[in-house]
């Protein structure tokens, strides 16, 4: 019995030592781990407290040391005339590439890779780089949405754009086989890919986030990436479609007689007239 009690006592000591070691190791890891690791989604409300925490990270870095934020707003497609893929494949590839621009992990791989100041600032505010990126996207999109004009209806734009994209996806002709005019017309329609992608992200912004941006605009316009400080749809605007062909009327009050809206406008899509033979002068 004495031998049994002795072994039991020794076993208890061993177990206690193991528990102490595990406890010490666990506490050491917790000093560098985050209690909250969830990422903010662009359709989720950003609170005042979360915005203040985000701004505090930025304030810990000199203005000229903040790393540039990767582009998420894709430009209009610019396919080379030698691309031999069918138009439908080019459209699908373009959509896939654009969607990847918004991936948090992709942005993280490019954003502040060797920036020690950013790393220290995030550690002091107990925020991961991915969380900082997700806040930048949520707040930045709200800033972009804040700058849209009242006539830029996102739901109407998405509906119209998806119809144009669908027609392109039905086109099986190799892009390189098109004439110069056809390529120009196709790229003109392909602009809808970028427009719709931007609109689909902007439409997810909660109204609370737009109000938050309005209330803190003076601070945010100094720290947000430049791509979020302008109207994201304006650079993809089809001026002819939105404003029509310019013309003038005589008279001092002529401008007051001009009334035009894209809703009632009739926009022609006829093919150009065939070239006429040159007139021979006898």
PDB file of N, CA and C in Angstrom, residues 194-245:
ATOM      1  N   UNK A 194     -17.434  46.200 -65.747  1.00  0.00           N
ATOM      2  CA  UNK A 194     -16.856  46.958 -64.639  1.00  0.00           C
ATOM      3  C   UNK A 194     -17.926  47.776 -63.916  1.00  0.00           C
ATOM      4  N   UNK A 195     -18.861  48.363 -64.681  1.00  0.00           N
ATOM      5  CA  UNK A 195     -19.923  49.158 -64.061  1.00  0.00           C
ATOM      6  C   UNK A 195     -20.762  48.314 -63.102  1.00  0.00           C
ATOM      7  N   UNK A 196     -21.189  47.157 -63.588  1.00  0.00           N
ATOM      8  CA  UNK A 196     -22.054  46.294 -62.775  1.00  0.00           C
ATOM      9  C   UNK A 196     -21.320  45.802 -61.534  1.00  0.00           C
ATOM     10  N   UNK A 197     -20.039  45.445 -61.698  1.00  0.00           N
ATOM     11  CA  UNK A 197     -19.269  44.977 -60.543  1.00  0.00           C
ATOM     12  C   UNK A 197     -19.197  46.040 -59.462  1.00  0.00           C
ATOM     13  N   UNK A 198     -18.951  47.278 -59.853  1.00  0.00           N
ATOM     14  CA  UNK A 198     -18.890  48.368 -58.878  1.00  0.00           C
ATOM     15  C   UNK A 198     -20.262  48.590 -58.239  1.00  0.00           C
ATOM     16  N   UNK A 199     -21.289  48.598 -59.074  1.00  0.00           N
ATOM     17  CA  UNK A 199     -22.641  48.852 -58.565  1.00  0.00           C
ATOM     18  C   UNK A 199     -23.095  47.745 -57.614  1.00  0.00           C
ATOM     19  N   UNK A 200     -22.745  46.495 -57.911  1.00  0.00           N
ATOM     20  CA  UNK A 200     -23.153  45.381 -57.054  1.00  0.00           C
ATOM     21  C   UNK A 200     -22.505  45.465 -55.672  1.00  0.00           C
ATOM     22  N   UNK A 201     -21.322  46.041 -55.591  1.00  0.00           N
ATOM     23  CA  UNK A 201     -20.688  46.233 -54.283  1.00  0.00           C
ATOM     24  C   UNK A 201     -21.254  47.465 -53.582  1.00  0.00           C
ATOM     25  N   UNK A 202     -21.463  48.525 -54.328  1.00  0.00           N
ATOM     26  CA  UNK A 202     -21.977  49.756 -53.731  1.00  0.00           C
ATOM     27  C   UNK A 202     -23.386  49.593 -53.175  1.00  0.00           C
ATOM     28  N   UNK A 203     -24.201  48.788 -53.830  1.00  0.00           N
ATOM     29  CA  UNK A 203     -25.585  48.643 -53.417  1.00  0.00           C
ATOM     30  C   UNK A 203     -25.719  47.882 -52.091  1.00  0.00           C
ATOM     31  N   UNK A 204     -24.650  47.199 -51.684  1.00  0.00           N
ATOM     32  CA  UNK A 204     -24.682  46.445 -50.427  1.00  0.00           C
ATOM     33  C   UNK A 204     -24.394  47.306 -49.200  1.00  0.00           C
ATOM     34  N   UNK A 205     -23.968  48.542 -49.411  1.00  0.00           N
ATOM     35  CA  UNK A 205     -23.592  49.398 -48.281  1.00  0.00           C
ATOM     36  C   UNK A 205     -24.827  49.740 -47.451  1.00  0.00           C
ATOM     37  N   UNK A 206     -24.813  49.478 -46.145  1.00  0.00           N
ATOM     38  CA  UNK A 206     -25.961  49.832 -45.299  1.00  0.00           C
ATOM     39  C   UNK A 206     -26.083  51.352 -45.161  1.00  0.00           C
ATOM     40  N   UNK A 207     -27.293  51.872 -45.029  1.00  0.00           N
ATOM     41  CA  UNK A 207     -27.468  53.327 -44.863  1.00  0.00           C
ATOM     42  C   UNK A 207     -26.770  53.858 -43.614  1.00  0.00           C
ATOM     43  N   UNK A 208     -26.627  53.006 -42.577  1.00  0.00           N
ATOM     44  CA  UNK A 208     -25.931  53.454 -41.350  1.00  0.00           C
ATOM     45  C   UNK A 208     -24.476  53.805 -41.640  1.00  0.00           C
ATOM     46  N   UNK A 209     -23.854  53.043 -42.553  1.00  0.00           N
ATOM     47  CA  UNK A 209     -22.452  53.316 -42.879  1.00  0.00           C
ATOM     48  C   UNK A 209     -22.301  54.610 -43.674  1.00  0.00           C
ATOM     49  N   UNK A 210     -23.293  54.899 -44.526  1.00  0.00           N
ATOM     50  CA  UNK A 210     -23.249  56.155 -45.280  1.00  0.00           C
ATOM     51  C   UNK A 210     -23.370  57.335 -44.323  1.00  0.00           C
ATOM     52  N   UNK A 211     -24.275  57.230 -43.352  1.00  0.00           N
ATOM     53  CA  UNK A 211     -24.430  58.300 -42.360  1.00  0.00           C
ATOM     54  C   UNK A 211     -23.173  58.449 -41.507  1.00  0.00           C
ATOM     55  N   UNK A 212     -22.553  57.329 -41.182  1.00  0.00           N
ATOM     56  CA  UNK A 212     -21.311  57.367 -40.393  1.00  0.00           C
ATOM     57  C   UNK A 212     -20.231  58.122 -41.147  1.00  0.00           C
ATOM     58  N   UNK A 213     -20.123  57.857 -42.428  1.00  0.00           N
ATOM     59  CA  UNK A 213     -19.130  58.543 -43.263  1.00  0.00           C
ATOM     60  C   UNK A 213     -19.437  60.039 -43.335  1.00  0.00           C
ATOM     61  N   UNK A 214     -20.693  60.386 -43.500  1.00  0.00           N
ATOM     62  CA  UNK A 214     -21.077  61.806 -43.558  1.00  0.00           C
ATOM     63  C   UNK A 214     -20.666  62.527 -42.277  1.00  0.00           C
ATOM     64  N   UNK A 215     -20.892  61.891 -41.137  1.00  0.00           N
ATOM     65  CA  UNK A 215     -20.607  62.525 -39.848  1.00  0.00           C
ATOM     66  C   UNK A 215     -19.110  62.682 -39.589  1.00  0.00           C
ATOM     67  N   UNK A 216     -18.299  61.845 -40.225  1.00  0.00           N
ATOM     68  CA  UNK A 216     -16.850  61.875 -39.986  1.00  0.00           C
ATOM     69  C   UNK A 216     -16.083  62.172 -41.278  1.00  0.00           C
ATOM     70  N   UNK A 217     -16.729  62.841 -42.211  1.00  0.00           N
ATOM     71  CA  UNK A 217     -16.134  63.050 -43.524  1.00  0.00           C
ATOM     72  C   UNK A 217     -14.822  63.825 -43.467  1.00  0.00           C
ATOM     73  N   UNK A 218     -14.751  64.842 -42.628  1.00  0.00           N
ATOM     74  CA  UNK A 218     -13.537  65.654 -42.553  1.00  0.00           C
ATOM     75  C   UNK A 218     -12.320  64.818 -42.165  1.00  0.00           C
ATOM     76  N   UNK A 219     -12.525  63.831 -41.291  1.00  0.00           N
ATOM     77  CA  UNK A 219     -11.428  62.951 -40.902  1.00  0.00           C
ATOM     78  C   UNK A 219     -11.129  61.917 -41.981  1.00  0.00           C
ATOM     79  N   UNK A 220     -12.180  61.320 -42.506  1.00  0.00           N
ATOM     80  CA  UNK A 220     -12.002  60.208 -43.438  1.00  0.00           C
ATOM     81  C   UNK A 220     -11.395  60.643 -44.764  1.00  0.00           C
ATOM     82  N   UNK A 221     -11.730  61.816 -45.247  1.00  0.00           N
ATOM     83  CA  UNK A 221     -11.199  62.238 -46.537  1.00  0.00           C
ATOM     84  C   UNK A 221      -9.694  62.468 -46.496  1.00  0.00           C
ATOM     85  N   UNK A 222      -9.142  62.548 -45.286  1.00  0.00           N
ATOM     86  CA  UNK A 222      -7.696  62.737 -45.133  1.00  0.00           C
ATOM     87  C   UNK A 222      -6.936  61.412 -45.062  1.00  0.00           C
ATOM     88  N   UNK A 223      -7.647  60.308 -44.801  1.00  0.00           N
ATOM     89  CA  UNK A 223      -6.943  59.044 -44.553  1.00  0.00           C
ATOM     90  C   UNK A 223      -7.363  57.903 -45.476  1.00  0.00           C
ATOM     91  N   UNK A 224      -8.544  57.989 -46.079  1.00  0.00           N
ATOM     92  CA  UNK A 224      -8.986  56.892 -46.936  1.00  0.00           C
ATOM     93  C   UNK A 224      -8.185  56.851 -48.238  1.00  0.00           C
ATOM     94  N   UNK A 225      -8.013  55.671 -48.829  1.00  0.00           N
ATOM     95  CA  UNK A 225      -7.328  55.567 -50.125  1.00  0.00           C
ATOM     96  C   UNK A 225      -8.034  56.424 -51.173  1.00  0.00           C
ATOM     97  N   UNK A 226      -7.281  57.053 -52.080  1.00  0.00           N
ATOM     98  CA  UNK A 226      -7.865  57.963 -53.073  1.00  0.00           C
ATOM     99  C   UNK A 226      -8.984  57.355 -53.905  1.00  0.00           C
ATOM    100  N   UNK A 227      -8.928  56.051 -54.154  1.00  0.00           N
ATOM    101  CA  UNK A 227      -9.951  55.440 -55.004  1.00  0.00           C
ATOM    102  C   UNK A 227     -11.349  55.528 -54.387  1.00  0.00           C
ATOM    103  N   UNK A 228     -11.428  55.746 -53.065  1.00  0.00           N
ATOM    104  CA  UNK A 228     -12.726  55.850 -52.401  1.00  0.00           C
ATOM    105  C   UNK A 228     -13.182  57.295 -52.215  1.00  0.00           C
ATOM    106  N   UNK A 229     -12.403  58.246 -52.713  1.00  0.00           N
ATOM    107  CA  UNK A 229     -12.713  59.661 -52.501  1.00  0.00           C
ATOM    108  C   UNK A 229     -13.263  60.327 -53.758  1.00  0.00           C
ATOM    109  N   UNK A 230     -13.785  59.546 -54.685  1.00  0.00           N
ATOM    110  CA  UNK A 230     -14.398  60.087 -55.898  1.00  0.00           C
ATOM    111  C   UNK A 230     -15.560  59.193 -56.304  1.00  0.00           C
ATOM    112  N   UNK A 231     -16.389  59.737 -57.157  1.00  0.00           N
ATOM    113  CA  UNK A 231     -17.535  58.977 -57.652  1.00  0.00           C
ATOM    114  C   UNK A 231     -17.024  57.809 -58.493  1.00  0.00           C
ATOM    115  N   UNK A 232     -17.251  56.569 -58.070  1.00  0.00           N
ATOM    116  CA  UNK A 232     -16.662  55.416 -58.761  1.00  0.00           C
ATOM    117  C   UNK A 232     -17.324  55.077 -60.092  1.00  0.00           C
ATOM    118  N   UNK A 233     -18.453  55.691 -60.386  1.00  0.00           N
ATOM    119  CA  UNK A 233     -19.136  55.399 -61.644  1.00  0.00           C
ATOM    120  C   UNK A 233     -18.847  56.433 -62.727  1.00  0.00           C
ATOM    121  N   UNK A 234     -18.381  57.600 -62.329  1.00  0.00           N
ATOM    122  CA  UNK A 234     -18.184  58.679 -63.293  1.00  0.00           C
ATOM    123  C   UNK A 234     -17.135  58.352 -64.343  1.00  0.00           C
ATOM    124  N   UNK A 235     -16.058  57.657 -63.942  1.00  0.00           N
ATOM    125  CA  UNK A 235     -15.001  57.372 -64.916  1.00  0.00           C
ATOM    126  C   UNK A 235     -15.407  56.301 -65.921  1.00  0.00           C
ATOM    127  N   UNK A 236     -16.555  55.662 -65.691  1.00  0.00           N
ATOM    128  CA  UNK A 236     -17.078  54.672 -66.637  1.00  0.00           C
ATOM    129  C   UNK A 236     -18.348  55.181 -67.307  1.00  0.00           C
ATOM    130  N   UNK A 237     -18.562  56.480 -67.238  1.00  0.00           N
ATOM    131  CA  UNK A 237     -19.772  57.072 -67.786  1.00  0.00           C
ATOM    132  C   UNK A 237     -19.729  57.100 -69.309  1.00  0.00           C
ATOM    133  N   UNK A 238     -20.851  56.729 -69.918  1.00  0.00           N
ATOM    134  CA  UNK A 238     -21.020  56.875 -71.357  1.00  0.00           C
ATOM    135  C   UNK A 238     -21.673  58.239 -71.579  1.00  0.00           C
ATOM    136  N   UNK A 239     -20.859  59.237 -71.880  1.00  0.00           N
ATOM    137  CA  UNK A 239     -21.344  60.607 -71.997  1.00  0.00           C
ATOM    138  C   UNK A 239     -22.437  60.750 -73.048  1.00  0.00           C
ATOM    139  N   UNK A 240     -22.265  60.094 -74.186  1.00  0.00           N
ATOM    140  CA  UNK A 240     -23.255  60.198 -75.253  1.00  0.00           C
ATOM    141  C   UNK A 240     -24.589  59.613 -74.820  1.00  0.00           C
ATOM    142  N   UNK A 241     -24.544  58.478 -74.102  1.00  0.00           N
ATOM    143  CA  UNK A 241     -25.776  57.831 -73.676  1.00  0.00           C
ATOM    144  C   UNK A 241     -26.494  58.635 -72.598  1.00  0.00           C
ATOM    145  N   UNK A 242     -25.737  59.222 -71.658  1.00  0.00           N
ATOM    146  CA  UNK A 242     -26.347  59.923 -70.539  1.00  0.00           C
ATOM    147  C   UNK A 242     -26.809  61.329 -70.912  1.00  0.00           C
ATOM    148  N   UNK A 243     -26.042  62.006 -71.786  1.00  0.00           N
ATOM    149  CA  UNK A 243     -26.335  63.412 -72.054  1.00  0.00           C
ATOM    150  C   UNK A 243     -26.821  63.692 -73.466  1.00  0.00           C
ATOM    151  N   UNK A 244     -26.655  62.720 -74.368  1.00  0.00           N
ATOM    152  CA  UNK A 244     -27.119  62.919 -75.729  1.00  0.00           C
ATOM    153  C   UNK A 244     -26.167  63.757 -76.551  1.00  0.00           C
ATOM    154  N   UNK A 245     -26.538  64.045 -77.785  1.00  0.00           N
ATOM    155  CA  UNK A 245     -25.711  64.832 -78.690  1.00  0.00           C
ATOM    156  C   UNK A 245     -25.954  66.309 -78.415  1.00  0.00           C
TER     157      UNK A 245
END
